[in-house]
Amino acid sequence: MSYLPLQAVPLLIRGAASSHTGNTSDTSLRSVTLKANTMGPNDMLEIWSMWNVQANNANAKTATIKFGSTTYLSMSLASTRAFRDVCHIYAKGATNAQCGFSISDNDSTGSSTAIVTSTEDTTTDLLIDFRGQLGVGSDTITCDQVAVILWKKS
Amino acid sequence: MEAFFMSYNPQMTRTLFTRGNAATHTGDTNKTSLFTYAMKAGTMGVNDYLEMWMFRGWTNSANNKLYEVAMNGTNIFSRTVNTTASSIGVVTVTNRNSLSSQLLFVLSADIGLGISGTTNSTISVDTSVDVTFEWFVTLTNSSETAGVQAVVLSLYKAPS
């Protein structure tokens, strides 16, 4: 039996906060470009992110992670303070088919959210985008930390 | 727009420490060190990221059992358990563009994922010097047992 060793390749790690306040526009807080052909047909992206909202109130605050044009995380942060997510995006044996999942429950891995599928073309540059949107512009949403790790098999 | 990685370097990721044989404690109510790991000075860079998976098991009873993990004396995990029996969770520590400032999720988070009513934590540990990680348990009933079954501590180097 032969095997190819897995390699974990950090694409982006940031522990310094990036915040948004002042309006209700969907706003990019941090992003990284997955360069064309970096992700192979059997590779996996592991995306860790840590979010914070300064006011624990009922106003809408939404944390989003987009992979190309596909939303892999959309998490309501109303009436809470912090959120820790890990999102996995698996290439499904092709460079234009993926599936994945994010956390969307209270300190657990259970979720009623369906698995996300996408048809992003990883032979082209793709943006991995961490976005925040407020329901009330005077609130604040912060992307505190991100780590984007590419697990290479092929 | 952040930088992106252009070439593969296995040194970008390192497993610093693994332990698969359980370390447990019983017999007294003292805060007890189960094991330690010493990370060499400068191993962790200014934007690097530590990920620790930990599998814990304890006596299922109403009596409290306190688990703590310290990084050079500063807790990066502190959780009291009682009427459950085991858990597996992740603790992450990210240097905040500094060798002596780190960001954590909520210290007492069980699994280490999801939402919390408590804000993210910051600590100040100097990673330019040797750093000791230490795993502790404290029992309130000395006839009970609490332990750590397994640990994997990995370092992810931030691309420049």
Short mmCIF file of C-alpha atoms in Angstrom, two decimals:
data_model
loop_
_atom_site.label_atom_id
_atom_site.label_comp_id
_atom_site.label_asym_id
_atom_site.label_seq_id
_atom_site.Cartn_x
_atom_site.Cartn_y
_atom_site.Cartn_z
CA MET A 1 0.00 0.00 0.00
CA SER A 2 1.29 3.42 -0.85
CA TYR A 3 0.10 6.71 0.45
CA LEU A 4 0.57 10.37 0.00
CA PRO A 5 1.34 12.17 3.25
CA LEU A 6 -1.15 14.83 4.19
CA GLN A 7 0.22 18.32 4.42
CA ALA A 8 -1.45 21.04 6.42
CA VAL A 9 -0.68 24.32 4.72
CA PRO A 10 -1.67 27.51 6.54
CA LEU A 11 -2.94 30.03 4.00
CA LEU A 12 -3.85 32.77 6.44
CA ILE A 13 -3.52 33.19 10.20
CA ARG A 14 -4.46 36.41 11.92
CA GLY A 15 -5.10 37.03 15.60
CA ALA A 16 -5.50 40.79 15.37
CA ALA A 17 -9.11 41.97 15.37
CA SER A 18 -10.93 43.48 12.41
CA SER A 19 -14.19 45.28 13.24
CA HIS A 20 -17.15 46.90 11.55
CA THR A 21 -19.55 49.53 12.84
CA GLY A 22 -21.34 52.61 11.55
CA ASN A 23 -23.73 51.20 8.96
CA THR A 24 -25.82 48.16 8.08
CA SER A 25 -23.94 47.18 4.93
CA ASP A 26 -22.61 43.65 4.50
CA THR A 27 -18.90 44.33 4.98
CA SER A 28 -15.75 42.33 4.34
CA LEU A 29 -13.69 42.15 7.52
CA ARG A 30 -10.89 39.94 6.28
CA SER A 31 -10.20 37.86 3.19
CA VAL A 32 -7.65 35.68 1.52
CA THR A 33 -7.31 34.60 -2.10
CA LEU A 34 -7.05 30.88 -2.70
CA LYS A 35 -4.81 30.94 -5.74
CA ALA A 36 -5.78 28.96 -8.81
CA ASN A 37 -4.94 25.23 -8.59
CA THR A 38 -3.82 25.49 -4.96
CA MET A 39 -6.70 23.26 -3.87
CA GLY A 40 -6.68 19.88 -5.59
CA PRO A 41 -9.58 17.55 -6.31
CA ASN A 42 -9.22 15.67 -3.02
CA ASP A 43 -8.05 18.45 -0.71
CA MET A 44 -9.84 20.03 2.21
CA LEU A 45 -10.03 23.53 3.61
CA GLU A 46 -10.28 23.95 7.36
CA ILE A 47 -11.34 27.46 8.29
CA TRP A 48 -11.24 28.52 11.94
CA SER A 49 -12.74 31.86 12.92
CA MET A 50 -13.50 33.64 16.15
CA TRP A 51 -16.08 36.40 16.33
CA ASN A 52 -17.08 38.93 18.93
CA VAL A 53 -19.88 41.46 19.31
CA GLN A 54 -19.36 44.30 21.74
CA ALA A 55 -23.02 44.60 22.79
CA ASN A 56 -25.03 41.60 23.89
CA ASN A 57 -28.40 42.82 22.64
CA ALA A 58 -31.22 41.53 20.48
CA ASN A 59 -30.17 43.51 17.39
CA ALA A 60 -29.26 41.44 14.36
CA LYS A 61 -25.55 40.80 13.78
CA THR A 62 -24.53 38.25 11.20
CA ALA A 63 -21.16 36.60 10.66
CA THR A 64 -20.62 35.15 7.20
CA ILE A 65 -17.92 33.15 5.45
CA LYS A 66 -18.04 33.05 1.67
CA PHE A 67 -16.03 30.69 -0.51
CA GLY A 68 -16.18 32.28 -3.93
CA SER A 69 -19.86 33.05 -4.35
CA THR A 70 -21.03 30.33 -1.94
CA THR A 71 -21.96 31.05 1.67
CA TYR A 72 -20.54 28.38 3.98
CA LEU A 73 -21.37 30.16 7.22
CA SER A 74 -24.20 32.53 8.09
CA MET A 75 -24.46 32.84 11.84
CA SER A 76 -26.75 35.11 13.84
CA LEU A 77 -24.91 36.71 16.74
CA ALA A 78 -27.94 38.46 18.27
CA SER A 79 -28.18 38.12 22.06
CA THR A 80 -24.73 36.63 22.49
CA ARG A 81 -21.12 37.82 22.82
CA ALA A 82 -18.74 35.43 21.12
CA PHE A 83 -18.70 32.71 18.50
CA ARG A 84 -16.09 30.12 17.58
CA ASP A 85 -16.50 28.36 14.26
CA VAL A 86 -14.71 25.70 12.30
CA CYS A 87 -15.79 25.24 8.71
CA HIS A 88 -14.66 22.34 6.55
CA ILE A 89 -14.86 22.50 2.77
CA TYR A 90 -14.09 19.24 0.97
CA ALA A 91 -13.31 18.92 -2.72
CA LYS A 92 -15.46 16.08 -4.00
CA GLY A 93 -12.94 14.40 -6.29
CA ALA A 94 -13.08 17.34 -8.69
CA THR A 95 -11.87 20.90 -8.90
CA ASN A 96 -15.39 22.25 -9.35
CA ALA A 97 -17.41 20.40 -6.72
CA GLN A 98 -17.27 20.89 -2.95
CA CYS A 99 -19.30 20.24 0.16
CA GLY A 100 -18.88 21.43 3.71
CA PHE A 101 -20.25 22.45 7.02
CA SER A 102 -19.92 25.08 9.73
CA ILE A 103 -20.84 25.16 13.40
CA SER A 104 -24.13 26.85 14.20
CA ASP A 105 -25.08 25.76 17.67
CA ASN A 106 -24.22 26.48 21.27
CA ASP A 107 -20.75 25.07 22.03
CA SER A 108 -21.56 21.83 20.30
CA THR A 109 -21.23 20.23 16.93
CA GLY A 110 -24.92 19.55 16.41
CA SER A 111 -26.84 21.58 13.89
CA SER A 112 -30.10 21.67 12.03
CA THR A 113 -28.33 23.33 9.11
CA ALA A 114 -27.97 21.31 5.93
CA ILE A 115 -24.59 20.49 4.46
CA VAL A 116 -23.50 23.18 2.01
CA THR A 117 -22.56 22.22 -1.51
CA SER A 118 -20.83 24.38 -4.08
CA THR A 119 -19.50 24.31 -7.61
CA GLU A 120 -16.66 26.79 -7.28
CA ASP A 121 -13.86 26.40 -9.82
CA THR A 122 -10.62 25.98 -7.87
CA THR A 123 -8.58 26.17 -11.06
CA THR A 124 -9.23 29.90 -10.81
CA ASP A 125 -8.48 32.36 -8.02
CA LEU A 126 -11.20 32.23 -5.35
CA LEU A 127 -11.80 34.63 -2.50
CA ILE A 128 -12.40 33.33 1.02
CA ASP A 129 -14.21 36.23 2.62
CA PHE A 130 -15.07 36.82 6.30
CA ARG A 131 -17.95 39.29 6.41
CA GLY A 132 -20.05 41.03 9.04
CA GLN A 133 -23.42 42.73 8.84
CA LEU A 134 -25.28 44.69 11.49
CA GLY A 135 -29.01 45.25 11.87
CA VAL A 136 -28.31 48.49 13.74
CA GLY A 137 -25.37 50.53 12.55
CA SER A 138 -24.32 51.66 16.01
CA ASP A 139 -23.47 48.10 17.07
CA THR A 140 -20.11 46.48 16.32
CA ILE A 141 -19.14 43.10 14.93
CA THR A 142 -15.55 41.89 15.10
CA CYS A 143 -13.72 39.08 13.40
CA ASP A 144 -11.19 38.41 16.15
CA GLN A 145 -9.20 35.58 14.64
CA VAL A 146 -8.96 33.48 11.50
CA ALA A 147 -6.88 30.49 10.50
CA VAL A 148 -7.31 29.07 7.01
CA ILE A 149 -5.58 25.70 6.66
CA LEU A 150 -5.41 23.73 3.42
CA TRP A 151 -5.06 19.98 3.91
CA LYS A 152 -3.33 18.66 0.82
CA LYS A 153 -3.75 15.06 -0.24
CA SER A 154 -3.07 15.33 -3.90
CA MET B 1 -6.68 41.59 1.13
CA GLU B 2 -4.40 39.26 3.02
CA ALA B 3 -1.37 37.45 1.73
CA PHE B 4 -1.75 34.04 0.21
CA PHE B 5 0.53 31.08 0.34
CA MET B 6 2.52 30.32 -2.78
CA SER B 7 4.67 27.30 -1.99
CA TYR B 8 4.33 24.33 0.32
CA ASN B 9 6.57 24.00 3.32
CA PRO B 10 6.00 21.11 5.73
CA GLN B 11 7.58 23.19 8.46
CA MET B 12 4.49 25.41 8.36
CA THR B 13 2.74 22.88 10.59
CA ARG B 14 4.17 20.94 13.48
CA THR B 15 2.76 18.55 16.02
CA LEU B 16 4.49 19.76 19.15
CA PHE B 17 3.19 17.26 21.66
CA THR B 18 0.99 14.19 21.74
CA ARG B 19 -0.02 12.00 24.59
CA GLY B 20 -2.20 8.95 24.19
CA ASN B 21 -1.68 7.22 27.53
CA ALA B 22 -4.10 8.49 30.14
CA ALA B 23 -2.91 10.49 33.15
CA THR B 24 -5.37 10.41 36.02
CA HIS B 25 -5.57 11.58 39.60
CA THR B 26 -7.32 10.31 42.71
CA GLY B 27 -6.68 10.20 46.46
CA ASP B 28 -6.63 13.86 47.48
CA THR B 29 -8.17 17.25 46.72
CA ASN B 30 -4.94 19.03 45.85
CA LYS B 31 -4.49 20.77 42.52
CA THR B 32 -2.46 18.12 40.71
CA SER B 33 -0.29 18.32 37.64
CA LEU B 34 -0.95 15.47 35.24
CA PHE B 35 1.83 16.22 32.78
CA THR B 36 3.75 19.06 31.16
CA TYR B 37 5.21 20.05 27.82
CA ALA B 38 7.98 22.60 27.31
CA MET B 39 7.84 24.66 24.12
CA LYS B 40 11.19 26.15 23.20
CA ALA B 41 11.66 29.91 23.06
CA GLY B 42 10.72 31.40 19.71
CA THR B 43 8.84 28.33 18.47
CA MET B 44 5.67 30.39 18.18
CA GLY B 45 5.93 33.43 15.93
CA VAL B 46 4.06 36.71 16.07
CA ASN B 47 1.00 35.48 14.18
CA ASP B 48 1.22 31.76 14.79
CA TYR B 49 -1.57 29.60 16.04
CA LEU B 50 -1.71 26.71 18.52
CA GLU B 51 -4.45 24.12 18.41
CA MET B 52 -4.88 21.68 21.28
CA TRP B 53 -7.33 18.80 21.19
CA MET B 54 -7.94 17.23 24.58
CA PHE B 55 -9.95 14.17 25.56
CA ARG B 56 -10.96 14.08 29.23
CA GLY B 57 -12.71 11.55 31.44
CA TRP B 58 -13.91 11.70 35.09
CA THR B 59 -16.17 10.18 37.70
CA ASN B 60 -19.79 10.92 36.91
CA SER B 61 -21.18 12.44 40.12
CA ALA B 62 -22.50 15.70 41.55
CA ASN B 63 -19.07 16.54 42.98
CA ASN B 64 -17.09 19.13 41.05
CA LYS B 65 -13.92 18.26 39.17
CA LEU B 66 -11.84 21.21 37.92
CA TYR B 67 -9.70 20.93 34.80
CA GLU B 68 -7.11 23.59 34.02
CA VAL B 69 -4.46 23.96 31.35
CA ALA B 70 -1.84 26.62 31.93
CA MET B 71 0.58 28.27 29.54
CA ASN B 72 3.50 29.50 31.65
CA GLY B 73 1.13 29.83 34.58
CA THR B 74 -1.72 31.54 32.72
CA ASN B 75 -4.82 29.47 32.19
CA ILE B 76 -5.86 28.77 28.63
CA PHE B 77 -8.58 26.35 29.74
CA SER B 78 -10.54 26.14 32.99
CA ARG B 79 -13.70 24.12 33.27
CA THR B 80 -15.58 22.50 36.12
CA VAL B 81 -17.37 19.23 35.38
CA ASN B 82 -19.57 16.99 37.49
CA THR B 83 -22.60 14.99 36.29
CA THR B 84 -21.17 13.93 32.96
CA ALA B 85 -18.34 11.49 32.26
CA SER B 86 -16.17 12.65 29.38
CA SER B 87 -15.61 15.29 26.75
CA ILE B 88 -13.41 16.09 23.81
CA GLY B 89 -12.74 19.67 22.86
CA VAL B 90 -10.35 22.11 21.27
CA VAL B 91 -8.44 25.06 22.70
CA THR B 92 -6.80 27.52 20.33
CA VAL B 93 -4.24 30.20 21.11
CA THR B 94 -3.30 32.81 18.50
CA ASN B 95 -0.49 35.32 18.83
CA ARG B 96 -1.95 38.76 18.07
CA ASN B 97 0.79 40.17 15.88
CA SER B 98 2.99 39.99 18.97
CA LEU B 99 5.08 37.43 20.83
CA SER B 100 3.42 38.35 24.12
CA SER B 101 -0.29 38.84 23.39
CA GLN B 102 -2.71 36.01 22.64
CA LEU B 103 -6.36 35.51 21.83
CA LEU B 104 -8.45 32.60 23.12
CA PHE B 105 -12.06 31.56 22.93
CA VAL B 106 -13.96 31.37 26.20
CA LEU B 107 -11.76 29.76 28.88
CA SER B 108 -14.50 27.50 30.20
CA ALA B 109 -15.88 26.34 26.85
CA ASP B 110 -16.41 22.60 26.83
CA ILE B 111 -15.99 21.69 23.18
CA GLY B 112 -14.48 25.05 22.29
CA LEU B 113 -16.85 25.80 19.43
CA GLY B 114 -20.16 27.60 19.01
CA ILE B 115 -21.68 30.67 20.61
CA SER B 116 -21.06 32.03 24.10
CA GLY B 117 -22.45 34.82 26.25
CA THR B 118 -18.88 35.48 27.40
CA THR B 119 -16.49 37.49 25.30
CA ASN B 120 -13.30 36.06 23.83
CA SER B 121 -10.31 36.07 26.17
CA THR B 122 -6.91 37.65 25.85
CA ILE B 123 -3.77 36.69 27.74
CA SER B 124 -0.19 37.91 27.86
CA VAL B 125 2.38 35.14 27.76
CA ASP B 126 5.90 35.82 26.51
CA THR B 127 6.55 33.25 23.78
CA SER B 128 10.05 34.60 23.12
CA VAL B 129 11.16 32.50 26.10
CA ASP B 130 10.60 28.83 26.92
CA VAL B 131 6.91 28.21 27.61
CA THR B 132 5.63 25.35 29.76
CA PHE B 133 2.19 23.90 29.19
CA GLU B 134 0.77 22.09 32.20
CA TRP B 135 -2.41 20.05 32.59
CA PHE B 136 -4.06 20.04 36.04
CA VAL B 137 -7.05 18.51 37.78
CA THR B 138 -8.53 19.30 41.18
CA LEU B 139 -11.05 17.03 42.88
CA THR B 140 -13.51 17.99 45.60
CA ASN B 141 -14.04 14.36 46.61
CA SER B 142 -10.74 12.54 46.95
CA SER B 143 -12.27 9.13 46.30
CA GLU B 144 -13.13 10.12 42.75
CA THR B 145 -10.96 10.21 39.65
CA ALA B 146 -10.36 12.72 36.90
CA GLY B 147 -7.89 12.51 34.09
CA VAL B 148 -6.78 13.43 30.63
CA GLN B 149 -6.97 10.55 28.17
CA ALA B 150 -5.25 12.15 25.21
CA VAL B 151 -3.79 15.42 23.99
CA VAL B 152 -2.58 16.64 20.63
CA LEU B 153 -0.92 20.06 20.53
CA SER B 154 -0.15 21.43 17.06
CA LEU B 155 1.50 24.62 15.86
CA TYR B 156 0.47 26.35 12.62
CA LYS B 157 3.01 28.87 11.35
CA ALA B 158 1.50 31.96 9.79
CA PRO B 159 2.56 32.51 6.18
CA SER B 160 4.55 35.68 5.80
#
